[in-house]
Amino acid sequence: MSGLDAFFILLAGIGAGAINAVVGSGTLITFPTLVAFGMPPVTATMSNAVGLVAGGVSGTWGYRRELSGQWERLRWQIPASLAGALLGSWLLMHLPEKLFETIVPVLLILALALVLLQPRIQAWAKKRSTEETTLSTTRLMLLTAGTFAVGIYGGYFTAAQGILLIGVMGAILPETLQRMNGAKNLLSLLVNIVAAGMYITLAFDQINWAAAGLIAVGSLGGGVLGARYGRRLSPTALRYTIVAVGLIGLWRLLA
């Protein structure tokens, strides 16, 4: 790896850490960068997942205030994310890449649609559940199942799992985007930790440790920046930021 290659990978890590903290989908910066420098796709996916754990830690810590009051729900979502990540990372090492790549654009389009429709969905939910302070059993089960499905996706491909999580939560929860963003950061971090642990344990020799280290350093700082400035965005600005990044990610996937 040349010095110039290392610089661009570090820069991509900073960008990915910041975007993951604010929106999710930072992998769509780092993954294409690694592939562009000649890294095989599976190696790029594994190295990227290992490196982005550091950025997930800083982004989650930066949004810790928004996690207050969400633990009653997160105690269901956290096991779902962990189980999904285990299954997804196993699939990465056993199924052809092309099989899942065909599904990724469809999932991303669905997530963006849910983000755009979130205000109307929430208004509908509030009419049906006035004075409701806790989630109904049905909605909680739907949320848990959706979180599990996103965990599978995140363990396999990682890219845009944050957007998918916000899409799922926005369709079910009467929460603000900033609070959902805090939950998204925590759940995405757990998925990355599980996936990285699986790759390190079962495919240690397929990880490019130099690239993973550069992404870790860059994403750690990027996560701090994203958490600091992302909180300042209004709900509308954050919603359109999510859509803009998602459309860019979709373009990258289809290109």
Coordinates of N, CA and C in Angstrom, one line a residue:
M1 N 0.8 -1.2 0.0 CA 0.0 0.0 0.0 C 0.9 1.2 0.0
S2 N 0.7 2.1 -1.0 CA 1.5 3.3 -1.1 C 1.0 4.4 -0.1
G3 N 1.8 5.4 0.1 CA 1.4 6.5 1.1 C 0.1 7.2 0.6
L4 N 0.0 7.3 -0.7 CA -1.2 8.0 -1.3 C -2.5 7.1 -1.1
D5 N -2.3 5.8 -1.3 CA -3.4 4.9 -1.0 C -3.9 5.0 0.5
A6 N -2.9 5.0 1.3 CA -3.2 5.1 2.8 C -3.9 6.4 3.1
F7 N -3.5 7.5 2.5 CA -4.1 8.8 2.8 C -5.6 8.7 2.4
F8 N -5.9 8.2 1.2 CA -7.3 8.2 0.7 C -8.1 7.2 1.6
I9 N -7.5 6.1 2.0 CA -8.3 5.2 2.9 C -8.6 5.8 4.2
L10 N -7.6 6.6 4.8 CA -7.8 7.3 6.0 C -8.9 8.3 5.8
L11 N -8.9 9.1 4.7 CA -9.9 10.1 4.4 C -11.3 9.5 4.3
A12 N -11.3 8.4 3.6 CA -12.6 7.7 3.5 C -13.1 7.2 4.8
G13 N -12.2 6.8 5.7 CA -12.7 6.4 7.1 C -13.3 7.6 7.8
I14 N -12.7 8.8 7.7 CA -13.2 9.9 8.4 C -14.6 10.2 7.9
G15 N -14.8 10.2 6.6 CA -16.1 10.5 6.0 C -17.1 9.5 6.4
A16 N -16.7 8.2 6.4 CA -17.6 7.1 6.7 C -18.1 7.2 8.2
G17 N -17.1 7.6 9.1 CA -17.4 7.7 10.5 C -18.4 8.8 10.7
A18 N -18.2 10.0 10.1 CA -19.1 11.1 10.2 C -20.5 10.8 9.7
I19 N -20.6 10.2 8.5 CA -21.9 9.9 7.8 C -22.6 8.8 8.6
N20 N -21.9 7.8 9.2 CA -22.6 6.8 9.9 C -23.2 7.3 11.2
A21 N -22.5 8.3 11.8 CA -23.1 8.9 13.0 C -24.3 9.7 12.8
V22 N -24.4 10.4 11.6 CA -25.5 11.2 11.3 C -26.6 10.5 10.6
V23 N -26.3 9.6 9.7 CA -27.3 8.9 8.8 C -27.1 7.4 8.8
G24 N -25.9 6.9 8.6 CA -25.7 5.5 8.2 C -25.4 5.5 6.8
S25 N -24.7 4.5 6.3 CA -24.3 4.3 4.9 C -22.9 4.8 4.6
G26 N -22.1 5.0 5.6 CA -20.7 5.4 5.4 C -19.9 4.3 4.7
T27 N -20.3 3.1 4.8 CA -19.7 2.0 4.1 C -19.6 2.2 2.6
L28 N -20.6 3.0 2.1 CA -20.7 3.3 0.7 C -19.6 4.2 0.3
I29 N -18.8 4.7 1.2 CA -17.6 5.5 0.9 C -16.4 4.6 1.0
T30 N -16.2 3.9 2.1 CA -15.0 3.1 2.3 C -15.0 1.8 1.5
F31 N -16.1 1.1 1.3 CA -16.1 -0.1 0.5 C -15.6 0.1 -0.9
P32 N -16.2 1.1 -1.7 CA -15.8 1.3 -3.0 C -14.3 1.8 -3.1
T33 N -13.8 2.5 -2.0 CA -12.5 3.0 -2.0 C -11.5 1.8 -1.9
L34 N -11.8 0.8 -1.1 CA -11.0 -0.4 -0.9 C -11.0 -1.2 -2.2
V35 N -12.1 -1.3 -2.8 CA -12.2 -2.1 -4.1 C -11.5 -1.4 -5.2
A36 N -11.5 0.0 -5.2 CA -10.8 0.7 -6.2 C -9.3 0.5 -6.2
F37 N -8.8 0.3 -5.0 CA -7.4 0.0 -4.8 C -7.0 -1.4 -5.0
G38 N -7.9 -2.2 -5.6 CA -7.6 -3.6 -6.0 C -7.9 -4.6 -4.9
M39 N -8.6 -4.3 -3.9 CA -8.9 -5.3 -2.8 C -10.1 -6.1 -3.3
P40 N -10.1 -7.5 -3.1 CA -11.2 -8.3 -3.4 C -12.5 -7.9 -2.6
P41 N -13.7 -8.0 -3.2 CA -14.9 -7.5 -2.5 C -15.1 -8.1 -1.1
V42 N -14.9 -9.4 -0.9 CA -15.1 -10.0 0.4 C -14.1 -9.5 1.4
T43 N -12.8 -9.4 1.0 CA -11.8 -8.8 1.8 C -12.1 -7.4 2.2
A44 N -12.6 -6.6 1.2 CA -13.0 -5.2 1.5 C -14.1 -5.1 2.5
T45 N -15.1 -6.0 2.4 CA -16.2 -6.0 3.3 C -15.8 -6.3 4.7
M46 N -14.9 -7.3 4.8 CA -14.5 -7.8 6.2 C -13.6 -6.7 6.8
S47 N -12.6 -6.2 6.0 CA -11.7 -5.2 6.5 C -12.5 -3.9 6.9
N48 N -13.4 -3.6 6.1 CA -14.2 -2.4 6.4 C -15.1 -2.5 7.7
A49 N -15.7 -3.7 7.9 CA -16.5 -3.9 9.1 C -15.6 -3.8 10.3
V50 N -14.4 -4.4 10.3 CA -13.5 -4.3 11.4 C -13.1 -2.9 11.7
G51 N -12.8 -2.2 10.7 CA -12.3 -0.8 10.9 C -13.4 0.2 11.4
L52 N -14.6 0.0 11.0 CA -15.7 0.9 11.3 C -16.2 0.7 12.7
V53 N -15.8 -0.3 13.4 CA -16.2 -0.5 14.8 C -15.8 0.7 15.6
A54 N -14.6 1.2 15.4 CA -14.1 2.4 16.2 C -15.0 3.6 16.0
G55 N -15.4 3.9 14.7 CA -16.3 5.0 14.4 C -17.7 4.8 15.0
G56 N -18.1 3.5 15.1 CA -19.4 3.3 15.7 C -19.4 3.6 17.2
V57 N -18.3 3.3 17.9 CA -18.1 3.6 19.3 C -18.2 5.1 19.5
S58 N -17.5 5.9 18.7 CA -17.5 7.4 19.0 C -18.8 8.0 18.6
G59 N -19.4 7.5 17.5 CA -20.7 8.0 17.1 C -21.8 7.7 18.1
T60 N -21.8 6.5 18.7 CA -22.8 6.1 19.7 C -22.6 6.9 21.0
W61 N -21.3 7.1 21.4 CA -21.1 7.9 22.6 C -21.5 9.3 22.4
G62 N -21.3 9.8 21.2 CA -21.7 11.2 20.9 C -23.2 11.4 21.0
Y63 N -24.0 10.3 20.7 CA -25.5 10.4 20.8 C -26.0 9.7 22.0
R64 N -25.2 9.5 23.0 CA -25.7 8.8 24.2 C -26.9 9.5 24.9
R65 N -27.0 10.8 24.8 CA -28.1 11.6 25.4 C -29.4 11.2 24.8
E66 N -29.4 10.9 23.5 CA -30.7 10.6 22.8 C -31.1 9.2 23.2
L67 N -30.3 8.4 23.8 CA -30.7 7.0 24.1 C -31.5 7.0 25.4
S68 N -31.5 8.1 26.2 CA -32.3 8.1 27.4 C -33.7 7.8 27.2
G69 N -34.3 6.9 28.0 CA -35.7 6.5 27.9 C -36.0 5.5 26.9
Q70 N -35.1 5.0 26.2 CA -35.3 4.0 25.1 C -35.0 2.6 25.5
W71 N -34.5 2.4 26.7 CA -34.0 1.0 27.0 C -35.1 0.0 27.1
E72 N -36.3 0.3 27.4 CA -37.4 -0.6 27.5 C -37.6 -1.3 26.2
R73 N -37.5 -0.5 25.1 CA -37.6 -1.0 23.7 C -36.3 -1.7 23.2
L74 N -35.2 -1.0 23.6 CA -33.9 -1.5 23.1 C -33.6 -2.9 23.6
R75 N -34.1 -3.3 24.8 CA -33.9 -4.6 25.3 C -34.4 -5.7 24.4
W76 N -35.3 -5.4 23.5 CA -35.8 -6.3 22.5 C -35.0 -6.2 21.2
Q77 N -34.7 -4.9 20.9 CA -34.0 -4.7 19.6 C -32.5 -5.2 19.7
I78 N -31.9 -5.0 20.8 CA -30.5 -5.4 20.9 C -30.3 -6.9 20.6
P79 N -31.0 -7.8 21.3 CA -30.8 -9.3 20.9 C -31.2 -9.5 19.5
A80 N -32.2 -8.8 18.9 CA -32.5 -9.1 17.5 C -31.4 -8.7 16.6
S81 N -30.7 -7.5 16.9 CA -29.6 -7.1 16.1 C -28.4 -8.1 16.2
L82 N -28.1 -8.6 17.4 CA -27.0 -9.5 17.6 C -27.3 -10.8 16.8
A83 N -28.5 -11.3 17.0 CA -28.8 -12.6 16.3 C -28.8 -12.4 14.8
G84 N -29.3 -11.3 14.3 CA -29.3 -11.0 12.8 C -27.9 -10.9 12.3
A85 N -27.0 -10.2 13.1 CA -25.6 -10.0 12.7 C -24.9 -11.4 12.6
L86 N -25.1 -12.2 13.5 CA -24.5 -13.6 13.5 C -24.9 -14.3 12.2
L87 N -26.2 -14.3 11.9 CA -26.6 -15.0 10.7 C -26.1 -14.3 9.4
G88 N -26.1 -13.0 9.4 CA -25.7 -12.2 8.2 C -24.2 -12.5 7.9
S89 N -23.4 -12.4 9.0 CA -21.9 -12.6 8.8 C -21.6 -14.0 8.3
W90 N -22.4 -15.0 8.8 CA -22.3 -16.4 8.4 C -22.6 -16.5 6.9
L91 N -23.6 -15.8 6.5 CA -24.0 -15.8 5.1 C -22.9 -15.3 4.2
L92 N -22.3 -14.2 4.6 CA -21.2 -13.6 3.8 C -20.1 -14.6 3.5
M93 N -19.9 -15.5 4.4 CA -18.8 -16.5 4.2 C -19.2 -17.8 3.5
H94 N -20.5 -17.9 3.2 CA -21.0 -19.1 2.6 C -21.9 -18.9 1.4
L95 N -22.3 -17.7 1.1 CA -23.2 -17.5 -0.1 C -22.4 -16.7 -1.1
P96 N -22.8 -16.8 -2.4 CA -22.2 -15.9 -3.5 C -22.6 -14.5 -3.2
E97 N -21.7 -13.6 -3.5 CA -21.9 -12.1 -3.3 C -23.1 -11.7 -4.2
K98 N -23.1 -12.1 -5.4 CA -24.1 -11.7 -6.4 C -25.5 -11.9 -5.9
L99 N -25.8 -12.9 -5.2 CA -27.1 -13.3 -4.7 C -27.7 -12.1 -3.9
F100 N -26.9 -11.6 -2.9 CA -27.4 -10.6 -2.0 C -27.4 -9.2 -2.7
E101 N -26.4 -9.0 -3.5 CA -26.3 -7.7 -4.2 C -27.5 -7.3 -5.0
T102 N -28.2 -8.3 -5.5 CA -29.4 -8.0 -6.3 C -30.5 -7.5 -5.4
I103 N -30.5 -7.8 -4.1 CA -31.6 -7.4 -3.1 C -31.3 -6.0 -2.5
V104 N -30.0 -5.7 -2.4 CA -29.6 -4.4 -1.7 C -30.3 -3.2 -2.3
P105 N -30.3 -2.9 -3.6 CA -31.0 -1.7 -4.1 C -32.5 -1.7 -3.7
V106 N -33.2 -2.8 -3.7 CA -34.6 -2.9 -3.4 C -34.8 -2.5 -1.9
L107 N -34.0 -3.0 -1.0 CA -34.0 -2.7 0.4 C -33.8 -1.2 0.6
L108 N -32.8 -0.6 -0.1 CA -32.5 0.8 0.1 C -33.6 1.7 -0.4
I109 N -34.2 1.4 -1.5 CA -35.4 2.1 -2.0 C -36.5 2.1 -1.0
L110 N -36.8 0.9 -0.4 CA -37.8 0.8 0.6 C -37.5 1.7 1.8
A111 N -36.3 1.6 2.3 CA -35.9 2.4 3.4 C -36.1 3.9 3.2
L112 N -35.7 4.4 2.0 CA -35.8 5.8 1.7 C -37.3 6.2 1.6
A113 N -38.1 5.3 1.1 CA -39.6 5.6 1.0 C -40.1 5.7 2.4
L114 N -39.7 4.8 3.3 CA -40.2 4.9 4.7 C -39.8 6.2 5.4
V115 N -38.5 6.6 5.2 CA -38.1 7.9 5.8 C -38.9 9.0 5.3
L116 N -39.2 9.1 4.0 CA -40.0 10.2 3.4 C -41.4 10.2 4.0
L117 N -42.0 9.0 4.1 CA -43.4 8.9 4.6 C -43.5 8.9 6.1
Q118 N -42.4 9.0 6.8 CA -42.4 8.9 8.3 C -43.4 9.9 8.9
P119 N -43.5 11.2 8.6 CA -44.4 12.1 9.2 C -45.9 11.6 9.1
R120 N -46.3 11.1 7.9 CA -47.6 10.7 7.7 C -47.9 9.4 8.5
I121 N -46.9 8.5 8.5 CA -47.0 7.2 9.2 C -47.2 7.5 10.7
Q122 N -46.4 8.4 11.2 CA -46.5 8.7 12.6 C -47.8 9.4 13.0
A123 N -48.3 10.2 12.1 CA -49.6 10.9 12.3 C -50.7 9.8 12.4
W124 N -50.7 8.8 11.5 CA -51.6 7.7 11.4 C -51.5 6.9 12.7
A125 N -50.3 6.6 13.1 CA -50.1 5.8 14.4 C -50.6 6.6 15.6
K126 N -50.5 7.9 15.7 CA -50.9 8.6 16.8 C -52.5 8.6 16.9
K127 N -53.1 8.7 15.7 CA -54.6 8.7 15.7 C -55.1 7.3 16.2
R128 N -54.4 6.3 15.9 CA -54.8 4.9 16.3 C -54.5 4.6 17.8
S129 N -53.5 5.4 18.3 CA -53.1 5.1 19.7 C -52.9 6.3 20.5
T130 N -53.9 7.1 20.6 CA -53.9 8.3 21.5 C -53.7 7.9 22.9
E131 N -52.9 8.7 23.6 CA -52.6 8.5 25.0 C -51.8 7.2 25.3
E132 N -51.3 6.5 24.2 CA -50.5 5.3 24.4 C -49.1 5.7 24.8
T133 N -48.6 5.2 25.9 CA -47.3 5.5 26.4 C -46.3 4.3 26.1
T134 N -46.8 3.2 25.8 CA -45.9 2.0 25.5 C -46.4 1.4 24.1
L135 N -45.5 0.7 23.5 CA -45.8 0.1 22.2 C -46.7 -1.1 22.5
S136 N -47.6 -1.3 21.6 CA -48.5 -2.5 21.6 C -47.6 -3.7 21.3
T137 N -48.1 -4.9 21.7 CA -47.3 -6.1 21.5 C -47.1 -6.3 20.0
T138 N -48.1 -6.1 19.2 CA -47.9 -6.3 17.8 C -46.9 -5.4 17.2
R139 N -46.9 -4.1 17.5 CA -45.9 -3.2 17.0 C -44.5 -3.5 17.5
L140 N -44.4 -3.9 18.8 CA -43.1 -4.3 19.3 C -42.5 -5.5 18.6
M141 N -43.4 -6.5 18.3 CA -42.9 -7.7 17.6 C -42.5 -7.3 16.1
L142 N -43.3 -6.4 15.5 CA -42.9 -6.0 14.2 C -41.5 -5.2 14.2
L143 N -41.4 -4.4 15.2 CA -40.1 -3.7 15.4 C -38.9 -4.6 15.6
T144 N -39.2 -5.6 16.4 CA -38.1 -6.6 16.7 C -37.8 -7.4 15.4
A145 N -38.8 -7.8 14.7 CA -38.6 -8.6 13.5 C -37.8 -7.8 12.4
G146 N -38.2 -6.5 12.3 CA -37.6 -5.6 11.4 C -36.1 -5.4 11.8
T147 N -35.8 -5.2 13.1 CA -34.5 -5.0 13.5 C -33.6 -6.3 13.2
F148 N -34.2 -7.4 13.4 CA -33.5 -8.7 13.1 C -33.2 -8.8 11.6
A149 N -34.1 -8.4 10.8 CA -33.9 -8.4 9.3 C -32.7 -7.5 8.9
V150 N -32.7 -6.3 9.5 CA -31.7 -5.3 9.2 C -30.3 -5.8 9.8
G151 N -30.4 -6.5 10.9 CA -29.2 -7.1 11.4 C -28.5 -8.1 10.5
I152 N -29.4 -8.9 9.8 CA -28.9 -9.9 8.8 C -28.2 -9.2 7.7
Y153 N -28.9 -8.1 7.2 CA -28.3 -7.3 6.1 C -27.0 -6.7 6.6
G154 N -27.0 -6.1 7.8 CA -25.8 -5.5 8.3 C -24.6 -6.4 8.5
G155 N -24.9 -7.6 8.9 CA -23.8 -8.6 9.1 C -23.3 -9.1 7.8
Y156 N -24.1 -9.0 6.7 CA -23.7 -9.5 5.4 C -23.0 -8.4 4.6
F157 N -23.6 -7.2 4.5 CA -23.1 -6.2 3.6 C -22.7 -4.9 4.3
T158 N -23.3 -4.6 5.4 CA -23.1 -3.4 6.3 C -23.6 -2.1 5.7
A159 N -23.4 -1.9 4.4 CA -23.8 -0.6 3.8 C -25.2 -0.2 3.9
A160 N -25.5 1.0 4.4 CA -26.8 1.5 4.5 C -27.7 0.9 5.5
Q161 N -27.1 0.1 6.4 CA -28.0 -0.5 7.5 C -28.6 0.5 8.4
G162 N -27.9 1.7 8.5 CA -28.4 2.8 9.4 C -29.7 3.3 8.8
I163 N -29.7 3.5 7.4 CA -30.9 4.0 6.8 C -32.0 3.1 6.9
L164 N -31.7 1.8 6.7 CA -32.8 0.8 6.9 C -33.3 0.8 8.3
L165 N -32.5 0.9 9.3 CA -33.0 0.9 10.7 C -33.9 2.1 10.9
I166 N -33.5 3.3 10.4 CA -34.3 4.5 10.6 C -35.6 4.3 9.9
G167 N -35.6 3.7 8.7 CA -36.8 3.4 8.0 C -37.7 2.5 8.7
V168 N -37.2 1.4 9.3 CA -38.1 0.5 10.1 C -38.6 1.2 11.3
M169 N -37.8 1.9 12.1 CA -38.2 2.5 13.3 C -39.2 3.7 13.0
G170 N -38.9 4.4 11.9 CA -39.8 5.5 11.6 C -41.2 5.1 11.2
A171 N -41.3 3.9 10.7 CA -42.6 3.3 10.3 C -43.4 2.9 11.5
I172 N -42.8 2.6 12.6 CA -43.5 2.0 13.7 C -43.5 2.9 15.0
L173 N -42.4 3.7 15.2 CA -42.3 4.4 16.5 C -42.7 5.9 16.4
P174 N -43.4 6.4 17.4 CA -43.7 7.8 17.5 C -42.5 8.5 18.1
E175 N -41.4 8.5 17.5 CA -40.2 9.1 18.0 C -39.6 10.1 17.1
T176 N -38.8 11.0 17.6 CA -38.1 12.0 16.8 C -36.9 11.3 16.0
L177 N -36.5 11.9 14.9 CA -35.4 11.4 14.1 C -34.1 11.4 14.9
Q178 N -33.9 12.4 15.7 CA -32.7 12.4 16.5 C -32.6 11.3 17.5
R179 N -33.7 11.0 18.2 CA -33.7 9.9 19.1 C -33.6 8.5 18.4
M180 N -34.2 8.4 17.3 CA -34.0 7.2 16.5 C -32.6 7.1 16.0
N181 N -32.0 8.2 15.7 CA -30.6 8.2 15.2 C -29.7 7.6 16.3
G182 N -29.9 8.0 17.6 CA -29.1 7.5 18.7 C -29.3 6.0 18.8
A183 N -30.5 5.5 18.7 CA -30.8 4.0 18.8 C -30.1 3.3 17.6
K184 N -30.2 4.0 16.4 CA -29.6 3.4 15.2 C -28.1 3.3 15.4
N185 N -27.4 4.3 15.9 CA -26.0 4.2 16.1 C -25.6 3.0 17.0
L186 N -26.3 2.8 18.1 CA -26.0 1.7 19.0 C -26.2 0.4 18.4
L187 N -27.4 0.2 17.7 CA -27.7 -1.1 17.1 C -26.7 -1.4 15.9
S188 N -26.4 -0.4 15.1 CA -25.4 -0.6 14.0 C -24.0 -1.0 14.6
L189 N -23.6 -0.3 15.7 CA -22.4 -0.7 16.3 C -22.3 -2.1 16.8
L190 N -23.4 -2.6 17.4 CA -23.5 -4.0 17.8 C -23.4 -5.0 16.7
V191 N -24.0 -4.6 15.6 CA -24.0 -5.5 14.4 C -22.5 -5.5 13.9
N192 N -21.9 -4.4 13.8 CA -20.5 -4.3 13.3 C -19.5 -5.1 14.2
I193 N -19.8 -5.0 15.6 CA -18.9 -5.8 16.5 C -19.1 -7.3 16.3
V194 N -20.3 -7.7 16.2 CA -20.5 -9.2 16.0 C -19.9 -9.6 14.6
A195 N -20.2 -8.9 13.6 CA -19.6 -9.2 12.3 C -18.1 -9.2 12.3
A196 N -17.5 -8.2 12.9 CA -16.1 -8.1 12.9 C -15.5 -9.3 13.7
G197 N -16.2 -9.6 14.8 CA -15.7 -10.8 15.6 C -15.8 -12.1 14.9
M198 N -16.8 -12.3 14.1 CA -16.9 -13.5 13.2 C -15.8 -13.5 12.2
Y199 N -15.6 -12.4 11.5 CA -14.6 -12.4 10.5 C -13.2 -12.6 11.1
I200 N -12.9 -12.0 12.2 CA -11.6 -12.2 12.9 C -11.4 -13.6 13.3
T201 N -12.5 -14.2 13.8 CA -12.4 -15.6 14.3 C -12.3 -16.6 13.2
L202 N -13.1 -16.5 12.1 CA -13.2 -17.5 11.1 C -12.5 -17.2 9.8
A203 N -12.1 -15.9 9.6 CA -11.5 -15.5 8.3 C -10.3 -14.5 8.6
F204 N -9.5 -14.7 9.6 CA -8.5 -13.8 10.0 C -7.6 -13.4 8.8
D205 N -7.2 -14.4 8.0 CA -6.2 -14.2 7.0 C -6.8 -13.5 5.8
Q206 N -8.2 -13.3 5.7 CA -8.8 -12.6 4.6 C -8.9 -11.1 4.9
I207 N -8.6 -10.6 6.1 CA -8.7 -9.2 6.5 C -7.4 -8.5 6.1
N208 N -7.5 -7.3 5.5 CA -6.4 -6.5 5.3 C -6.2 -5.6 6.5
W209 N -5.3 -5.9 7.4 CA -5.2 -5.2 8.6 C -4.7 -3.8 8.5
A210 N -3.9 -3.5 7.5 CA -3.4 -2.1 7.3 C -4.6 -1.2 7.0
A211 N -5.5 -1.7 6.1 CA -6.7 -0.9 5.7 C -7.6 -0.8 6.8
A212 N -7.8 -1.9 7.6 CA -8.7 -1.9 8.7 C -8.3 -0.9 9.8
G213 N -7.0 -0.8 10.0 CA -6.4 0.1 11.0 C -6.6 1.6 10.6
L214 N -6.4 1.9 9.3 CA -6.6 3.2 8.8 C -8.0 3.7 8.9
I215 N -8.9 2.8 8.5 CA -10.3 3.1 8.6 C -10.7 3.3 10.1
A216 N -10.2 2.5 11.0 CA -10.5 2.6 12.4 C -10.1 4.0 12.9
V217 N -8.9 4.4 12.6 CA -8.4 5.7 13.0 C -9.2 6.9 12.5
G218 N -9.5 6.8 11.1 CA -10.3 7.8 10.5 C -11.7 7.9 11.0
S219 N -12.4 6.7 11.1 CA -13.8 6.7 11.5 C -14.0 7.1 13.0
L220 N -13.0 6.9 13.8 CA -13.0 7.3 15.2 C -13.2 8.8 15.3
G221 N -12.4 9.5 14.5 CA -12.5 11.0 14.5 C -13.7 11.4 13.8
G222 N -14.1 10.7 12.7 CA -15.3 11.1 11.9 C -16.5 10.9 12.7
G223 N -16.6 9.9 13.6 CA -17.8 9.7 14.4 C -18.0 10.8 15.4
V224 N -16.9 11.3 16.0 CA -17.0 12.5 16.9 C -17.5 13.7 16.2
L225 N -17.0 14.0 15.0 CA -17.5 15.1 14.2 C -19.0 15.0 13.8
G226 N -19.4 13.8 13.4 CA -20.7 13.5 13.0 C -21.7 13.7 14.1
A227 N -21.3 13.2 15.3 CA -22.2 13.3 16.4 C -22.4 14.7 16.9
R228 N -21.3 15.5 16.8 CA -21.3 16.9 17.2 C -22.2 17.7 16.3
Y229 N -22.0 17.6 15.0 CA -22.8 18.5 14.1 C -24.1 17.9 13.6
G230 N -24.2 16.6 13.6 CA -25.5 16.0 13.2 C -26.7 16.4 14.1
R231 N -26.4 16.5 15.4 CA -27.5 16.9 16.3 C -28.1 18.2 16.1
R232 N -27.3 19.1 15.4 CA -27.8 20.4 15.1 C -28.7 20.5 13.9
L233 N -28.8 19.5 13.2 CA -29.7 19.5 12.0 C -31.2 19.4 12.5
S234 N -32.1 20.1 11.8 CA -33.5 20.0 12.1 C -34.0 18.7 11.6
P235 N -35.2 18.2 12.1 CA -35.7 17.0 11.6 C -35.9 16.9 10.1
T236 N -36.4 18.0 9.5 CA -36.5 18.1 8.1 C -35.2 18.0 7.4
A237 N -34.2 18.7 7.9 CA -32.9 18.7 7.2 C -32.3 17.3 7.4
L238 N -32.4 16.7 8.5 CA -31.9 15.4 8.7 C -32.6 14.3 7.8
R239 N -33.9 14.5 7.7 CA -34.6 13.6 6.8 C -34.1 13.7 5.3
Y240 N -33.9 14.9 4.9 CA -33.5 15.1 3.5 C -32.0 14.7 3.3
T241 N -31.2 14.8 4.4 CA -29.9 14.4 4.4 C -29.8 12.9 4.2
I242 N -30.7 12.2 4.9 CA -30.8 10.7 4.8 C -31.1 10.3 3.4
V243 N -32.1 11.0 2.8 CA -32.5 10.6 1.5 C -31.4 10.9 0.5
A244 N -30.8 12.1 0.6 CA -29.7 12.4 -0.3 C -28.6 11.4 -0.3
V245 N -28.1 11.0 0.9 CA -27.0 10.1 1.1 C -27.5 8.7 0.5
G246 N -28.8 8.4 0.8 CA -29.3 7.1 0.4 C -29.3 7.0 -1.2
L247 N -29.7 8.1 -1.8 CA -29.7 8.1 -3.3 C -28.3 8.0 -3.9
I248 N -27.4 8.7 -3.2 CA -26.0 8.5 -3.7 C -25.5 7.1 -3.5
G249 N -25.9 6.5 -2.4 CA -25.5 5.1 -2.1 C -26.2 4.2 -3.2
L250 N -27.4 4.4 -3.5 CA -28.1 3.6 -4.5 C -27.4 3.7 -5.9
W251 N -27.0 4.9 -6.2 CA -26.3 5.2 -7.5 C -25.0 4.4 -7.5
R252 N -24.3 4.4 -6.3 CA -23.0 3.6 -6.3 C -23.3 2.1 -6.4
L253 N -24.3 1.6 -5.8 CA -24.6 0.2 -5.9 C -25.0 -0.2 -7.3
L254 N -25.7 0.7 -8.0 CA -26.2 0.3 -9.3 C -25.2 0.6 -10.4
A255 N -24.2 1.4 -10.1 CA -23.2 1.8 -11.1 C -22.3 0.6 -11.5

